[in-house]
Short mmCIF file of C-alpha atoms in Angstrom, two decimals:
data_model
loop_
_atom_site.label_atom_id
_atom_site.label_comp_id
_atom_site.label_asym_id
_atom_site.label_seq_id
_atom_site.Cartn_x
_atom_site.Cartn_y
_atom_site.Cartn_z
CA UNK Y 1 1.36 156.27 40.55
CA UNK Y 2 4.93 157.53 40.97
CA UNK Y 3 5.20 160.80 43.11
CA UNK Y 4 1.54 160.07 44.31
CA UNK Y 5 1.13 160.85 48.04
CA UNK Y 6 -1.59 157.85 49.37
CA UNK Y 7 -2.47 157.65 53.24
CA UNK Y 8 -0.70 154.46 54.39
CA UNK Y 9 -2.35 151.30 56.04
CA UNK Y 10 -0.35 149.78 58.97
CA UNK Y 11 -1.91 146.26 58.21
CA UNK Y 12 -1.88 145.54 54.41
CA UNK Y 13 1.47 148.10 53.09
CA UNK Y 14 3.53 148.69 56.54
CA UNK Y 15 5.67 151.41 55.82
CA UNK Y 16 9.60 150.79 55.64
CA UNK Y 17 11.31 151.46 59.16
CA UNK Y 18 12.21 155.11 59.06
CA UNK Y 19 10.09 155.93 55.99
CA UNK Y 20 6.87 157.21 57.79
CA UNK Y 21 5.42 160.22 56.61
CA UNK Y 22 6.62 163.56 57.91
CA UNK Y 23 3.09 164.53 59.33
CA UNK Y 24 2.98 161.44 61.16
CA UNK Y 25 6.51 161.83 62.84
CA UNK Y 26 6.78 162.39 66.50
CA UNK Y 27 8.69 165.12 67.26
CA UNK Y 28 12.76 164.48 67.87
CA UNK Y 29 13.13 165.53 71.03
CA UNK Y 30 10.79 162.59 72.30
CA UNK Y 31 11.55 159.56 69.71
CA UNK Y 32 13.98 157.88 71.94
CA UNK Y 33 16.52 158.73 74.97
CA UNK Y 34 19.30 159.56 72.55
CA UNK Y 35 17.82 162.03 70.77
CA UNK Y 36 16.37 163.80 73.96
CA UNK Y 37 20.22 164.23 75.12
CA UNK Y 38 20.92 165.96 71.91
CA UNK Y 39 18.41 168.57 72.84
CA UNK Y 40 18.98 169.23 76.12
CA UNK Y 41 18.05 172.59 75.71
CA UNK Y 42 14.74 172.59 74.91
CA UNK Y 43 13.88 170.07 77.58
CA UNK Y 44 15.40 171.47 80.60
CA UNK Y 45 14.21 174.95 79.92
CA UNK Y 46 10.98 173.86 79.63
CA UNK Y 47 10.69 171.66 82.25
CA UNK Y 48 12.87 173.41 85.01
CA UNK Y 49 12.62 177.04 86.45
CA UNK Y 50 14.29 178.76 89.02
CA UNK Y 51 13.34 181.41 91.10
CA UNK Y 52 15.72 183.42 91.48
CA UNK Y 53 14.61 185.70 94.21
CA UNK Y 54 14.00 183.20 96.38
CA UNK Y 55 16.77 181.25 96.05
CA UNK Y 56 18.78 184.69 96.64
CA UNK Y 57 17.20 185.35 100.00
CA UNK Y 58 17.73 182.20 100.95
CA UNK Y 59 21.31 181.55 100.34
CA UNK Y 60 21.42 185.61 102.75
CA UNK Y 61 19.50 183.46 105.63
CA UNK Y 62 21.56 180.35 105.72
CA UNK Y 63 25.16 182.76 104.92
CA UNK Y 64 24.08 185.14 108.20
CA UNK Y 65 26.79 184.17 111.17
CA UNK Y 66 25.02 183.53 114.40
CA UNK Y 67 27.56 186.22 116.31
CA UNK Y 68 25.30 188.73 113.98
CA UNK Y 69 22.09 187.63 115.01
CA UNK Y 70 22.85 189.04 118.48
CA UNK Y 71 21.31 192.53 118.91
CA UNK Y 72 22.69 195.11 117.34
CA UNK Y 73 24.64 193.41 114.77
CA UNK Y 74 22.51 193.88 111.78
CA UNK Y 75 21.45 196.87 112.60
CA UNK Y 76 24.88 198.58 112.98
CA UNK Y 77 24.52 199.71 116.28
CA UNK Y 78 27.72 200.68 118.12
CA UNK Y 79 28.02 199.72 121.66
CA UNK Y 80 31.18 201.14 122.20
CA UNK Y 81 28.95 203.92 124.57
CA UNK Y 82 27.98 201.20 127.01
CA UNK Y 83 29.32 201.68 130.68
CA UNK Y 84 32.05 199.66 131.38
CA UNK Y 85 30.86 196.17 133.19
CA UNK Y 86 32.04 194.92 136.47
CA UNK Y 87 35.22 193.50 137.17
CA UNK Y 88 35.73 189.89 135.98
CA UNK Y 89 36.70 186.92 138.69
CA UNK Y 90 40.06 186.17 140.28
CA UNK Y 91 43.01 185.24 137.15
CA UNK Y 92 42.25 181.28 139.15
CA UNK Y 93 38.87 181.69 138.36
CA UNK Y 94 37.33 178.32 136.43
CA UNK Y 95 35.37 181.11 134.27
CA UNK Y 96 36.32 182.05 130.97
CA UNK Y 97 37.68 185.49 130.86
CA UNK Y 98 38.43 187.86 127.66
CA UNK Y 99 39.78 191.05 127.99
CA UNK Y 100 38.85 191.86 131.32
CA UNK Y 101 35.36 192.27 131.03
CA UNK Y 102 32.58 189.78 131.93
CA UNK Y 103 33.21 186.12 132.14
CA UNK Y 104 31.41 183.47 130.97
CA UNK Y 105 31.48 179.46 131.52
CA UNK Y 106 31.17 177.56 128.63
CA UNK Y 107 28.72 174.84 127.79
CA UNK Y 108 30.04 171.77 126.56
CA UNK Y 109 26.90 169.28 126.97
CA UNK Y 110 23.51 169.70 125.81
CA UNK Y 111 21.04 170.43 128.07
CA UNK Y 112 17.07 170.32 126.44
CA UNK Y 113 15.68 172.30 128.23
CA UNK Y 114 18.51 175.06 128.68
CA UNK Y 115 18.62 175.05 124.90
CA UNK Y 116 15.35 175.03 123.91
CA UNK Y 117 14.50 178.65 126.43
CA UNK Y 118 17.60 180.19 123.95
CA UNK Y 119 15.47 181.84 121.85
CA UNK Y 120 18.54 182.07 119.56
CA UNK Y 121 18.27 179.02 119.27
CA UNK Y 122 15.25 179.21 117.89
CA UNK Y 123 15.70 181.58 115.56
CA UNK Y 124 18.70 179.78 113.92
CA UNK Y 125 16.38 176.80 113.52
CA UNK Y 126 13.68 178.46 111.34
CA UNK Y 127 15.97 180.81 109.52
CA UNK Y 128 17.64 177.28 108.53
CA UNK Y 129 13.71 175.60 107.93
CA UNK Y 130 12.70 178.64 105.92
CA UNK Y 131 15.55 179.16 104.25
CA UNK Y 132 16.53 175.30 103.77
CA UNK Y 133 12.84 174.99 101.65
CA UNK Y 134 13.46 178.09 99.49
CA UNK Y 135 16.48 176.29 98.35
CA UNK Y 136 15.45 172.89 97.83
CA UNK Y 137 12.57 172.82 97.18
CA UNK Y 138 10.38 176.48 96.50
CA UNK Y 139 12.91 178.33 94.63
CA UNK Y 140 13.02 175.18 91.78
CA UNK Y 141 10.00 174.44 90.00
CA UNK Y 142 9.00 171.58 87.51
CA UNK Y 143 10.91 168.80 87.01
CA UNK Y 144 12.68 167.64 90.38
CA UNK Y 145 16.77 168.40 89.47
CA UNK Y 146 17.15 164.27 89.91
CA UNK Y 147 15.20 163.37 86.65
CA UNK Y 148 17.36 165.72 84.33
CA UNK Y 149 19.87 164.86 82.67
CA UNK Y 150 23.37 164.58 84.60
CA UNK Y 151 24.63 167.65 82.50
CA UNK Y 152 21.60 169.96 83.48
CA UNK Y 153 21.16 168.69 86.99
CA UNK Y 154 24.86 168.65 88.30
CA UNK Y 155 25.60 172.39 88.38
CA UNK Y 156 22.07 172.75 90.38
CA UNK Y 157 22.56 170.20 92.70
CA UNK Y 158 26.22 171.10 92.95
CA UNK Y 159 25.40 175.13 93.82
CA UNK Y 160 22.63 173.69 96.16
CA UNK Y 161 25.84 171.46 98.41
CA UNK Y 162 28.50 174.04 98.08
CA UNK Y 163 25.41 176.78 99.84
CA UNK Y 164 24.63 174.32 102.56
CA UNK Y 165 28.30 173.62 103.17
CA UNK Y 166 29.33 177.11 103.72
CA UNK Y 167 26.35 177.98 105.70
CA UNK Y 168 26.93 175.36 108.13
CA UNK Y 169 31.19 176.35 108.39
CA UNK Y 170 30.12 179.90 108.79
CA UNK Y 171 27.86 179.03 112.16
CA UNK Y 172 30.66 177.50 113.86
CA UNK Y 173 33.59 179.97 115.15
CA UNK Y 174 31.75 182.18 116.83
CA UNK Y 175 33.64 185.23 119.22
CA UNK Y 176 33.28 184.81 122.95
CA UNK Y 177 34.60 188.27 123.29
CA UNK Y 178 37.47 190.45 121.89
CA UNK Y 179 38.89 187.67 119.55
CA UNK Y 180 38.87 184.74 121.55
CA UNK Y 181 37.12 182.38 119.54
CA UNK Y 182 35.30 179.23 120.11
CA UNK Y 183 33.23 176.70 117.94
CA UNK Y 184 29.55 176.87 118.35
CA UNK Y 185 27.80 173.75 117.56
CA UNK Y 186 24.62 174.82 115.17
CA UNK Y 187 22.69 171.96 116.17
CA UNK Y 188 19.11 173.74 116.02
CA UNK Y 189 20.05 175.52 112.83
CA UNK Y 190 21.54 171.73 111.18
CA UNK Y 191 18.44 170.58 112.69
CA UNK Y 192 16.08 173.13 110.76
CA UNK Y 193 18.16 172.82 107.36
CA UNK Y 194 17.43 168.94 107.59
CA UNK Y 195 13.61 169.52 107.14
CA UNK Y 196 14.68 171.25 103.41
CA UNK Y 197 17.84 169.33 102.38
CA UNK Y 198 16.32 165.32 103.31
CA UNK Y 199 12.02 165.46 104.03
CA UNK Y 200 10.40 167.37 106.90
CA UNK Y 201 9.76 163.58 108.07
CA UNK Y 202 13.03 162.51 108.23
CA UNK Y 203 14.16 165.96 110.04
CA UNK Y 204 11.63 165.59 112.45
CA UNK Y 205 12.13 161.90 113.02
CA UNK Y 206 15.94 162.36 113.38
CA UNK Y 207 15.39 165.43 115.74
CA UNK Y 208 13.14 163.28 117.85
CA UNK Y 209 15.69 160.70 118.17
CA UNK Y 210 18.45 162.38 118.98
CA UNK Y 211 16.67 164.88 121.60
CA UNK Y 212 15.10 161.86 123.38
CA UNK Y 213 18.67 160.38 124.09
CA UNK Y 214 20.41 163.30 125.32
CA UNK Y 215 21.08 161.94 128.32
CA UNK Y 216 23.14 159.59 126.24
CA UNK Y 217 24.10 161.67 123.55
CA UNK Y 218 25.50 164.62 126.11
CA UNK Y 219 27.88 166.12 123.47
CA UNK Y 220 27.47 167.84 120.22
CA UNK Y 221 30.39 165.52 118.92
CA UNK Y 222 28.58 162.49 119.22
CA UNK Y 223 24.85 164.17 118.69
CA UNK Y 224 25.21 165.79 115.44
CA UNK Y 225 26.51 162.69 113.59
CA UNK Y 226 23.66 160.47 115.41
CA UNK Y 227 20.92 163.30 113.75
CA UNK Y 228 22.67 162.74 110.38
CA UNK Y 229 22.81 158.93 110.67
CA UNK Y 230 18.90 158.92 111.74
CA UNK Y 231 17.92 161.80 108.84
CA UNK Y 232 20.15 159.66 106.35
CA UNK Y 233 19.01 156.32 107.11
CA UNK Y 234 15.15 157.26 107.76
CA UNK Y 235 15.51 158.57 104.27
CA UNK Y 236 15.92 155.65 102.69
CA UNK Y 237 11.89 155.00 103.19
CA UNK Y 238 10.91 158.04 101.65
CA UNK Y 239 12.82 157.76 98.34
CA UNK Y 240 15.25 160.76 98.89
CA UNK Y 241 18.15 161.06 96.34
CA UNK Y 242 21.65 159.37 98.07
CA UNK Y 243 23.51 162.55 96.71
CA UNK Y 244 21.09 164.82 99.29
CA UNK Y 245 21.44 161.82 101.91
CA UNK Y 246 24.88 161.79 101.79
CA UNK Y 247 24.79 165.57 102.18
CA UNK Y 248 22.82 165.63 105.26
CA UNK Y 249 25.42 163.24 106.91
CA UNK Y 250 28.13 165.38 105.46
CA UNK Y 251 26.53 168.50 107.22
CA UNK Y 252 26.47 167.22 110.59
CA UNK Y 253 29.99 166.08 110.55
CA UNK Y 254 31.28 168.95 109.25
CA UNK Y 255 31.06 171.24 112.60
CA UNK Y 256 32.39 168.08 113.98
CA UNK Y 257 35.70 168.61 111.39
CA UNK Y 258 36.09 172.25 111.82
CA UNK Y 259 36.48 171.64 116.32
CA UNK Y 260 39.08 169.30 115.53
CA UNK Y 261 41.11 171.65 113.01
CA UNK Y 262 40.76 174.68 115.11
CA UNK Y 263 41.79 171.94 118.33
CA UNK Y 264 38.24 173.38 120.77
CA UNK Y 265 35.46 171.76 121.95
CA UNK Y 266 32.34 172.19 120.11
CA UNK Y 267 30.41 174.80 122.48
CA UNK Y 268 26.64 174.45 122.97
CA UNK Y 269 26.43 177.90 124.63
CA UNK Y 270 28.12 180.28 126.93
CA UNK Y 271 26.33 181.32 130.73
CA UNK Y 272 26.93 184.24 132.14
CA UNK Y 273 27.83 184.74 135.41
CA UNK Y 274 28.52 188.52 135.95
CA UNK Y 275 26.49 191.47 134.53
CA UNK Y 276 28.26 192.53 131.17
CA UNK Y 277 28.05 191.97 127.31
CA UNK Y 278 26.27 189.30 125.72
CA UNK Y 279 29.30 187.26 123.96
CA UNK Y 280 26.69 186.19 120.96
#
């Protein structure tokens, strides 16, 4: 009868495409890929959450300068009450002087086994790990930010480049002493932030690599773009997203891009050779 509601049978009265019963409906968000864009919404709150305290502390670790890692820094002490250090070499001197006070030679190649006693050096590189994993990967849970939709993803991903970015620019002037300024090459810290930003397989692959050719690779302007290359291209086996790919090669050129603007040599470290003020 007219206005009779009957249970319909699939095989012997098909319903009319776009006629099925309301019960029966799936719900819009999931009928087809068009209709999940309209509701992005729904889907991306549901499916992606961000933690936003650590993704705070970790954007502090990767912004902290190396210069204020050096003691005293961060705590605010003054050293100002220190006793004057001995007199720095002759004006001829191959040293580097600043200001009068102690002198230093500058480090241009890399040297394992000088740079892995730095416990600096050290400390950049997990600062980077720790921090590099909060950001990528512990502070965002769910859905991984590639599967969204361009229009939820983008801002994410694009927040997550633009942190890196300035975290690596911000490691590389670093002050000798009393302004004079030279770039530090963060190759343990890039080297940490790689285990976050690519796979902790492709970091520690690419590390491998590059630290098992130093003796070919002496400088940081040919090492850091040989990590990237290896962390980039090792990538490609463990199904990592080209836009975070193309970010870890972007990273290790970009100390690379800073030496040449500010016309120095990227610096690997400074040794001191007279008793006096730690230039870090």
């Amino acid at each position: 009868m007219r206005g009779e509601r009957r249970t319909p049978d699939p095989a012997s009265d098909p319903a009319p495409a776009g006629s099925a019963p309301e019960e029966l409906r799936p719900p819009s968000v999931f009928r087809d890929d068009s209709s999940r864009l309209q509701d992005p919404e729904g889907l991306s709150r549901s499916m992606l959450k961000l933690d936003y305290a650590i993704l705070i502390l970790s954007v502090i670790l990767l912004w902290i300068p190396r210069p204020w890692m050096s003691r005293g820094r961060l705590g605010g002490e003054k050293r100002r009450s220190a006793s004057p250090p001995a007199a720095g070499p002759a004006p001829d001197s191959p040293l580097k002087k600043a200001g009068g006070r102690t002198a230093y030679m500058r480090n241009y190649d890399l040297d394992f086994i000088r740079e892995v006693k730095d416990a600096r050096n050290w400390l950049d590189f997990f600062r980077a790990l720790v921090a590099g994993y909060g950001l990528f990967e512990s502070g965002i849970a769910g859905v991984a930010l590639v599967d969204l939709p361009l229009a939820q993803s983008g801002p994410v991903i694009a927040a997550q480049i633009a942190v890196v970015a300035v975290a690596v620019a911000l490691q590389v002037p670093a002050s000798a002493e009393r302004g004079v300024l030279h770039c530090h090459a963060p190759v343990f810290f890039i080297q940490g932030l790689l285990f976050g930003l690519v796979d902790w397989r492709a970091g520690l692959v690419a590390a491998a690599i590059a630290w098992t050719n130093t003796p070919l690779l002496k400088t940081p302007l040919t090492f850091l773009p040989v990590t990237g290359a290896v962390a980039a291209l090792f990538s490609l086996c463990i199904d990592v997203h080209p836009v975070y790919r193309f970010t870890a090669l972007g990273v290790t050129l970009l100390p690379v891009g800073q030496a040449l603007l500010m016309k120095e040599r990227l610096v690997t470290g400074m040794t001191r050779k007279l008793p006096g003020r730690d230039p870090w």
